[in-house]
CSV table of C-alpha atoms and ligand atoms in Angstrom, one decimal:
chain,number,residue,atom,x,y,z
A,1,MET,CA,102.6,133.9,54.9
A,2,THR,CA,101.1,136.1,57.7
A,3,SER,CA,102.2,139.6,57.4
A,4,THR,CA,103.3,141.5,60.5
A,5,THR,CA,100.1,143.6,60.3
A,6,ASP,CA,98.0,140.4,60.1
A,7,GLN,CA,100.0,139.0,63.0
A,8,SER,CA,99.5,142.0,65.2
A,9,HIS,CA,95.7,142.0,64.3
A,10,LEU,CA,95.6,138.3,65.3
A,11,ASP,CA,97.6,138.9,68.5
A,12,ALA,CA,95.2,141.7,69.4
A,13,PHE,CA,92.2,139.5,68.6
A,14,TYR,CA,93.4,136.6,70.8
A,15,ALA,CA,94.1,139.1,73.6
A,16,ASP,CA,90.6,140.6,73.3
A,17,VAL,CA,89.0,137.1,73.2
A,18,ALA,CA,90.8,136.1,76.4
A,19,ALA,CA,90.1,139.4,78.1
A,20,TYR,CA,86.3,138.7,77.5
A,21,ASP,CA,86.5,135.2,79.0
A,22,LEU,CA,86.3,133.4,75.7
A,23,GLN,CA,88.4,130.7,74.2
A,24,PRO,CA,88.6,129.7,70.5
A,25,LEU,CA,87.8,126.1,69.8
A,26,TRP,CA,90.3,125.9,66.9
A,27,THR,CA,93.3,126.2,69.3
A,28,GLN,CA,92.4,123.2,71.5
A,29,THR,CA,90.5,120.6,69.4
A,30,SER,CA,92.9,117.7,70.0
A,31,ASP,CA,92.6,117.9,73.9
A,32,LEU,CA,88.8,118.3,73.7
A,33,LEU,CA,88.1,115.7,71.1
A,34,PRO,CA,90.6,112.9,71.2
A,35,PRO,CA,89.7,109.9,69.0
A,36,SER,CA,89.2,107.8,72.2
A,37,PRO,CA,89.3,108.6,75.9
A,38,CYS,CA,92.6,110.0,77.3
A,39,PRO,CA,92.1,109.7,81.1
A,40,SER,CA,94.2,111.7,83.4
A,41,ALA,CA,93.8,109.1,86.2
A,42,VAL,CA,96.5,106.4,86.0
A,43,PRO,CA,96.4,102.7,86.9
A,44,TRP,CA,97.7,102.6,90.5
A,45,LEU,CA,97.8,100.2,93.4
A,46,TRP,CA,97.8,100.7,97.2
A,47,ARG,CA,99.1,97.8,99.3
A,48,TRP,CA,97.1,96.3,102.2
A,49,GLU,CA,100.2,96.3,104.6
A,50,THR,CA,100.9,100.0,104.2
A,51,LEU,CA,97.2,101.0,104.2
A,52,ARG,CA,96.5,98.9,107.3
A,53,ALA,CA,99.5,100.3,109.2
A,54,LEU,CA,98.6,103.9,108.3
A,55,VAL,CA,94.9,103.5,109.4
A,56,GLU,CA,96.2,101.9,112.6
A,57,ARG,CA,98.4,104.9,113.3
A,58,ALA,CA,95.4,107.2,112.5
A,59,SER,CA,93.3,105.3,115.0
A,60,ARG,CA,95.9,106.0,117.7
A,61,LEU,CA,96.4,109.6,116.8
A,62,VAL,CA,93.1,110.9,115.6
A,63,PRO,CA,89.7,110.7,117.3
A,64,ILE,CA,86.4,110.4,115.3
A,65,GLU,CA,84.7,113.7,115.8
A,66,ARG,CA,82.0,115.9,114.4
A,67,GLY,CA,83.4,118.0,111.5
A,68,GLY,CA,85.9,115.4,110.4
A,69,GLU,CA,83.1,112.8,110.7
A,70,ARG,CA,85.1,109.7,109.7
A,71,ARG,CA,88.6,108.2,110.1
A,72,VAL,CA,89.1,107.6,106.4
A,73,LEU,CA,92.2,107.6,104.2
A,74,ALA,CA,91.2,108.4,100.7
A,75,LEU,CA,93.0,106.8,97.6
A,76,ALA,CA,94.4,109.8,95.8
A,77,ASN,CA,95.1,108.9,92.2
A,78,PRO,CA,98.5,110.5,91.3
A,79,GLY,CA,97.1,111.5,87.9
A,80,LEU,CA,94.3,113.6,89.5
A,81,HIS,CA,96.4,116.6,90.6
A,82,GLY,CA,96.2,116.1,94.4
A,83,LEU,CA,92.5,115.5,94.6
A,84,PRO,CA,91.4,112.9,97.2
A,85,TYR,CA,89.8,110.8,94.3
A,86,ALA,CA,90.6,107.3,93.1
A,87,THR,CA,89.1,108.2,89.7
A,88,PRO,CA,87.4,111.2,88.2
A,89,THR,CA,84.0,109.8,89.4
A,90,LEU,CA,84.8,107.5,92.3
A,91,TRP,CA,86.0,107.9,95.8
A,92,GLY,CA,87.8,104.9,97.3
A,93,ALA,CA,89.2,104.8,100.8
A,94,MET,CA,90.1,102.7,103.9
A,95,GLN,CA,88.2,103.4,107.1
A,96,ILE,CA,88.9,102.2,110.6
A,97,VAL,CA,86.6,102.2,113.7
A,98,GLY,CA,88.2,100.9,116.9
A,99,PRO,CA,86.5,98.8,119.6
A,100,GLY,CA,83.9,101.0,121.6
A,101,GLU,CA,84.1,103.8,119.0
A,102,SER,CA,81.4,105.2,116.8
A,103,ALA,CA,81.3,107.4,113.7
A,104,PRO,CA,78.5,110.1,114.0
A,105,ALA,CA,75.2,109.9,112.1
A,106,HIS,CA,74.9,112.1,109.0
A,107,ARG,CA,73.6,112.0,105.5
A,108,HIS,CA,74.7,113.3,102.1
A,109,THR,CA,73.6,113.1,98.5
A,110,ALA,CA,76.7,111.1,97.6
A,111,ALA,CA,75.9,107.4,97.7
A,112,ALA,CA,78.3,104.9,99.3
A,113,ILE,CA,79.1,101.3,99.6
A,114,ARG,CA,81.3,99.5,102.2
A,115,PHE,CA,83.2,96.3,101.5
A,116,VAL,CA,84.4,94.7,104.8
A,117,LEU,CA,88.1,93.8,105.0
A,118,GLU,CA,88.7,93.0,108.7
A,119,GLY,CA,87.0,92.7,112.1
A,120,GLU,CA,83.7,91.9,113.6
A,121,GLY,CA,81.1,93.5,115.9
A,122,LEU,CA,80.5,96.7,114.0
A,123,TRP,CA,77.0,97.8,113.0
A,124,THR,CA,76.2,100.4,110.4
A,125,THR,CA,72.7,101.9,111.0
A,126,VAL,CA,71.0,103.1,107.8
A,127,ASP,CA,67.8,105.1,108.3
A,128,GLY,CA,67.2,103.2,111.6
A,129,ASP,CA,68.1,99.7,110.3
A,130,ALA,CA,71.2,98.5,112.1
A,131,CYS,CA,73.2,96.3,109.7
A,132,GLU,CA,75.8,93.9,111.1
A,133,MET,CA,79.0,94.0,109.0
A,134,ARG,CA,81.2,90.9,108.5
A,135,THR,CA,84.3,90.3,106.4
A,136,GLY,CA,83.4,90.0,102.7
A,137,ASP,CA,79.9,91.6,103.1
A,138,LEU,CA,78.8,94.5,100.9
A,139,VAL,CA,76.8,97.2,102.7
A,140,LEU,CA,74.9,100.0,101.0
A,141,THR,CA,74.3,103.6,102.3
A,142,PRO,CA,72.1,105.1,99.5
A,143,SER,CA,72.0,108.8,98.7
A,144,TRP,CA,70.5,110.9,101.5
A,145,ALA,CA,70.0,108.0,103.9
A,146,PHE,CA,71.2,108.7,107.5
A,147,HIS,CA,74.1,106.5,108.5
A,148,ASP,CA,76.4,105.9,111.5
A,149,HIS,CA,78.8,103.2,112.5
A,150,THR,CA,79.3,101.7,116.0
A,151,ASN,CA,81.9,99.1,116.9
A,152,HIS,CA,80.4,97.0,119.7
A,153,GLY,CA,83.2,94.4,119.4
A,154,SER,CA,86.6,94.0,120.9
A,155,VAL,CA,88.7,94.4,117.7
A,156,PRO,CA,89.2,97.2,115.2
A,157,MET,CA,86.9,97.1,112.1
A,158,VAL,CA,88.5,98.0,108.8
A,159,TRP,CA,86.6,98.4,105.5
A,160,PHE,CA,86.8,99.8,102.0
A,161,ASP,CA,84.5,102.8,101.3
A,162,GLY,CA,83.4,103.5,97.7
A,163,LEU,CA,81.4,106.6,96.9
A,164,ASP,CA,80.2,108.5,93.8
A,165,LEU,CA,81.3,111.8,95.6
A,166,PRO,CA,83.6,113.1,92.8
A,167,LEU,CA,80.7,112.7,90.3
A,168,VAL,CA,78.2,114.4,92.6
A,169,LYS,CA,80.7,117.1,93.3
A,170,ALA,CA,81.3,117.7,89.5
A,171,LEU,CA,77.5,118.0,89.1
A,172,ASP,CA,77.4,120.5,92.0
A,173,ALA,CA,74.8,118.4,93.7
A,174,VAL,CA,76.5,117.8,97.1
A,175,PHE,CA,74.2,118.3,100.1
A,176,PHE,CA,75.3,117.2,103.6
A,177,GLU,CA,73.4,117.2,106.9
A,178,PRO,CA,74.5,116.0,110.4
A,179,TYR,CA,71.9,114.0,112.3
A,180,LYS,CA,70.6,116.0,115.4
A,181,ASP,CA,72.2,113.5,117.8
A,182,ARG,CA,75.5,111.7,117.5
A,183,LEU,CA,73.8,108.4,116.7
A,184,GLN,CA,70.4,107.4,115.3
A,185,PRO,CA,68.0,105.3,117.4
A,186,VAL,CA,68.1,101.7,116.2
A,187,GLU,CA,64.6,100.8,115.1
A,188,ALA,CA,65.4,97.3,113.7
A,189,LYS,CA,68.3,94.9,113.2
A,190,ASN,CA,69.2,93.6,109.7
A,191,ALA,CA,65.6,94.5,108.7
A,192,SER,CA,66.5,94.9,105.0
A,193,GLU,CA,67.5,91.3,104.8
A,194,SER,CA,64.2,90.0,106.2
A,195,ARG,CA,62.2,92.3,103.8
A,196,VAL,CA,64.1,90.7,100.9
A,197,ALA,CA,63.7,87.1,101.9
A,198,GLY,CA,65.0,84.3,99.8
A,199,ARG,CA,66.3,84.7,96.3
A,200,ALA,CA,63.6,86.8,94.8
A,201,LEU,CA,60.9,87.0,97.5
A,202,LEU,CA,60.2,90.6,98.3
A,203,ALA,CA,57.8,91.4,101.1
A,204,ARG,CA,54.7,92.9,99.5
A,205,GLY,CA,54.4,96.6,99.9
A,206,THR,CA,58.1,97.1,100.6
A,207,GLN,CA,58.9,100.7,100.3
A,208,VAL,CA,62.2,102.4,101.1
A,209,GLY,CA,62.8,106.0,101.6
A,210,HIS,CA,65.9,106.1,99.4
A,211,ASP,CA,66.7,105.6,95.7
A,212,GLY,CA,68.7,102.4,96.2
A,213,SER,CA,68.2,98.7,96.7
A,214,PRO,CA,65.8,97.7,99.5
A,215,LEU,CA,68.4,95.1,100.4
A,216,LEU,CA,71.2,97.0,102.3
A,217,VAL,CA,73.6,94.0,102.9
A,218,TYR,CA,74.9,91.4,100.6
A,219,ARG,CA,76.4,88.6,102.7
A,220,TRP,CA,79.7,87.0,101.8
A,221,PRO,CA,78.5,83.4,102.2
A,222,GLU,CA,75.8,84.0,99.5
A,223,THR,CA,78.3,85.7,97.2
A,224,ASP,CA,80.7,82.9,97.7
A,225,ARG,CA,78.0,80.2,96.9
A,226,ALA,CA,76.8,82.1,93.8
A,227,LEU,CA,80.3,82.2,92.4
A,228,ASP,CA,81.0,78.6,93.1
A,229,ALA,CA,77.7,77.6,91.5
A,230,LEU,CA,78.6,79.6,88.4
A,231,LEU,CA,82.0,77.9,88.1
A,232,ALA,CA,80.5,74.5,88.7
A,233,GLN,CA,77.8,75.1,86.1
A,234,ASP,CA,79.9,76.0,83.2
A,235,GLY,CA,83.2,74.3,84.2
A,236,GLY,CA,85.1,77.5,83.5
A,237,THR,CA,87.9,79.2,85.5
A,238,VAL,CA,86.4,82.7,85.7
A,239,ALA,CA,83.0,83.8,87.1
A,240,SER,CA,81.7,87.3,87.6
A,241,ILE,CA,78.6,88.4,89.4
A,242,GLU,CA,77.0,91.8,89.6
A,243,PHE,CA,75.3,92.8,92.9
A,244,THR,CA,71.8,94.0,91.9
A,245,ASN,CA,68.8,95.7,93.3
A,246,PRO,CA,66.3,92.8,93.6
A,247,THR,CA,63.4,95.0,92.7
A,248,THR,CA,64.8,96.2,89.4
A,249,GLY,CA,67.6,93.7,88.4
A,250,GLY,CA,69.6,96.9,87.9
A,251,PRO,CA,72.7,98.1,89.8
A,252,VAL,CA,72.7,98.4,93.7
A,253,LEU,CA,72.7,102.2,93.5
A,254,PRO,CA,71.8,104.5,90.5
A,255,THR,CA,75.4,105.7,90.2
A,256,ILE,CA,77.5,102.8,91.5
A,257,GLY,CA,78.1,99.3,90.2
A,258,CYS,CA,79.4,96.5,92.3
A,259,ALA,CA,80.7,93.2,91.1
A,260,MET,CA,82.8,90.2,92.3
A,261,HIS,CA,85.1,88.3,90.0
A,262,ARG,CA,86.4,84.8,90.9
A,263,LEU,CA,89.5,83.5,89.1
A,264,ARG,CA,90.6,80.0,89.7
A,265,SER,CA,94.4,79.7,90.2
A,266,THR,CA,96.5,80.6,87.1
A,267,THR,CA,93.7,82.0,85.1
A,268,VAL,CA,94.2,84.9,82.6
A,269,THR,CA,91.1,86.9,81.7
A,270,THR,CA,90.4,88.2,78.2
A,271,PRO,CA,92.1,91.6,77.6
A,272,TRP,CA,89.2,94.1,77.7
A,273,ARG,CA,88.5,97.7,77.8
A,274,LYS,CA,85.3,99.7,78.8
A,275,THR,CA,84.3,103.3,79.3
A,276,GLY,CA,84.1,104.4,82.9
A,277,SER,CA,86.6,103.7,85.7
A,278,SER,CA,86.9,101.0,88.4
A,279,VAL,CA,88.4,100.5,91.8
A,280,PHE,CA,89.3,96.9,92.6
A,281,VAL,CA,89.7,95.5,96.1
A,282,VAL,CA,91.4,92.1,96.5
A,283,HIS,CA,89.2,90.0,98.7
A,284,ARG,CA,91.2,86.8,98.4
A,285,GLY,CA,94.2,85.4,96.6
A,286,SER,CA,97.0,87.0,94.6
A,287,GLY,CA,97.9,87.8,91.0
A,288,VAL,CA,98.8,90.4,88.5
A,289,THR,CA,96.7,92.9,86.6
A,290,VAL,CA,98.0,94.4,83.5
A,291,ALA,CA,96.3,97.8,82.9
A,292,GLY,CA,97.7,99.6,79.9
A,293,SER,CA,101.5,99.7,80.4
A,294,ALA,CA,101.2,99.2,84.2
A,295,VAL,CA,101.8,95.9,85.9
A,296,LEU,CA,100.0,95.8,89.2
A,297,ARG,CA,100.9,92.8,91.5
A,298,TRP,CA,98.3,92.3,94.1
A,299,SER,CA,97.4,90.2,97.1
A,300,ARG,CA,94.7,90.2,99.8
A,301,GLY,CA,93.5,93.6,100.9
A,302,ASP,CA,95.3,95.6,98.1
A,303,MET,CA,93.3,98.2,96.2
A,304,PHE,CA,93.9,99.3,92.6
A,305,VAL,CA,92.4,101.6,90.0
A,306,VAL,CA,91.8,101.0,86.3
A,307,PRO,CA,91.0,104.1,84.3
A,308,SER,CA,88.5,104.5,81.5
A,309,TRP,CA,89.2,102.7,78.2
A,310,CYS,CA,92.4,101.2,79.6
A,311,PRO,CA,93.2,97.7,78.1
A,312,THR,CA,93.1,95.4,81.1
A,313,TYR,CA,93.5,91.7,82.0
A,314,HIS,CA,93.9,89.9,85.2
A,315,ALA,CA,96.1,86.9,85.9
A,316,SER,CA,95.7,84.9,89.1
A,317,LEU,CA,98.5,83.1,90.9
A,318,GLU,CA,96.1,81.3,93.2
A,319,ASP,CA,92.3,81.1,93.6
A,320,SER,CA,91.3,84.8,93.8
A,321,ASP,CA,88.3,87.0,94.3
A,322,LEU,CA,88.3,90.6,93.1
A,323,PHE,CA,85.6,93.0,94.3
A,324,GLU,CA,85.0,95.8,91.7
A,325,LEU,CA,83.4,99.2,92.3
A,326,SER,CA,82.6,101.1,89.1
A,327,ASP,CA,80.6,104.0,87.6
A,328,GLU,CA,79.2,101.7,84.9
A,329,PRO,CA,75.5,102.5,85.7
A,330,VAL,CA,76.2,106.2,85.0
A,331,LEU,CA,77.8,105.5,81.6
A,332,ARG,CA,75.0,103.1,80.7
A,333,ALA,CA,72.2,105.6,81.8
A,334,LEU,CA,73.9,108.3,79.7
A,335,ARG,CA,74.3,106.0,76.7
A,336,LEU,CA,78.1,106.4,77.0
A,337,TYR,CA,78.9,102.8,77.8
A,338,ARG,CA,81.2,101.0,75.4
A,339,GLU,CA,83.2,97.8,75.8
A,340,GLU,CA,85.4,95.6,73.6
A,341,ALA,CA,87.9,92.9,73.7
A,342,VAL,CA,91.4,94.3,72.9
A,343,PRO,CA,93.0,92.0,70.4
A,344,ASP,CA,96.4,93.6,70.5
A,345,ALA,CA,96.8,92.8,74.2
A,346,ARG,CA,96.1,89.1,73.6
A,347,ASP,CA,99.7,88.1,72.8
A,348,ALA,CA,100.9,89.6,76.0
A,349,ALA,CA,98.1,87.7,77.9
A,350,GLU,CA,99.1,84.4,76.3
A,351,LEU,CA,102.7,85.1,77.4
A,352,TRP,CA,101.4,85.6,80.9
A,353,SER,CA,99.2,82.5,80.7
A,354,SER,CA,102.2,80.3,79.9
A,355,ALA,CA,104.3,82.1,82.5
A,356,VAL,CA,101.9,81.6,85.4
A,357,SER,CA,101.0,78.0,84.5
A,358,GLY,CA,104.4,76.9,83.3
B,1,LIG,C1,81.3,109.0,104.6
B,1,LIG,O1,80.2,109.5,105.1
B,1,LIG,C2,81.8,107.7,105.0
B,1,LIG,O2,79.8,107.3,106.3
B,1,LIG,C3,82.9,107.2,104.5
B,1,LIG,O3,81.5,106.0,106.6
B,1,LIG,C4,83.7,107.9,103.6
B,1,LIG,C5,84.0,109.9,102.2
B,1,LIG,C6,83.6,111.1,101.8
B,1,LIG,C7,82.4,111.6,102.3
B,1,LIG,C8,81.7,111.0,103.2
B,1,LIG,C9,81.0,107.0,106.0
B,1,LIG,C10,83.3,109.2,103.1
B,1,LIG,C11,82.1,109.7,103.6
């Protein structure tokens, strides 16, 4: 029993501790040290039709100007208290640039990738190298590389933007600089692709001014061929590839992992969980992803989030390709990466399996 005097001493003690900007550990252990990760981000899905209609409205209403810089609608995870973040570490968004429009040149310490969803005729210039963007291509803009986008075509260009901005912001390492002119001079076209010729033939003496892959564009036809070859090789129904920096074999960017998963029709993947979060973009097909207790039904162009340590499996209703953006390189570098099959979720997966095939 605490006596009233003890209680009043305790109350006074806690008041003095708080007044001196201190907090006792013993009153908050369970929040700080849960037995396994308890993410505040939730599994969530945004539909292509709605996203596409909203960026279309933005393109009619809002010009692309200095200050705002980009016509981008950010995925704001409902678990993240109104922040414009898809996960605690990853920014995900849809961007639109109309015919004849450009988005001004700038650079920032946050690194970015683009995954092209629709359109043609748009070029992203990265440190002077103009990179043509086509549907299904992955384009990198590494940390502190100047970049701008120009649509020389006759149709709107729409793509997915993935950045490590929430992480860089949490580390208080955000720097930003507009280029002196609206656009950079184009010094070369698709130069990164000729430097990294063939599968593993790198031009001798290749040096890049940024801390990313010397290859800035990963073309869809090559990704497609690689996935088909993998499936043909092992006769399976699921193939996954990681996009890598050809000089290191590591991730495309120090903080950002990119992968593509191909699921043949009516395939169910092994229930799995891993530390770190992901944003998926549906490049092709349709299906269902079960993430924790959420059932996310997806089709082409949809985007969805899987939080850290969330038991997840995917079930395809037709031949499907899922692009995955993740913070896995960060967790690996910091020795925080863990992954495991989730046996408890298997019964549910088998139910699904018989449901989709039966
Ligand atoms: C950015 O620079 C782009 O260059 C896209 O297209 C999205 C989101 C936050 C901060 C900078 C781009 C961005 C961004």
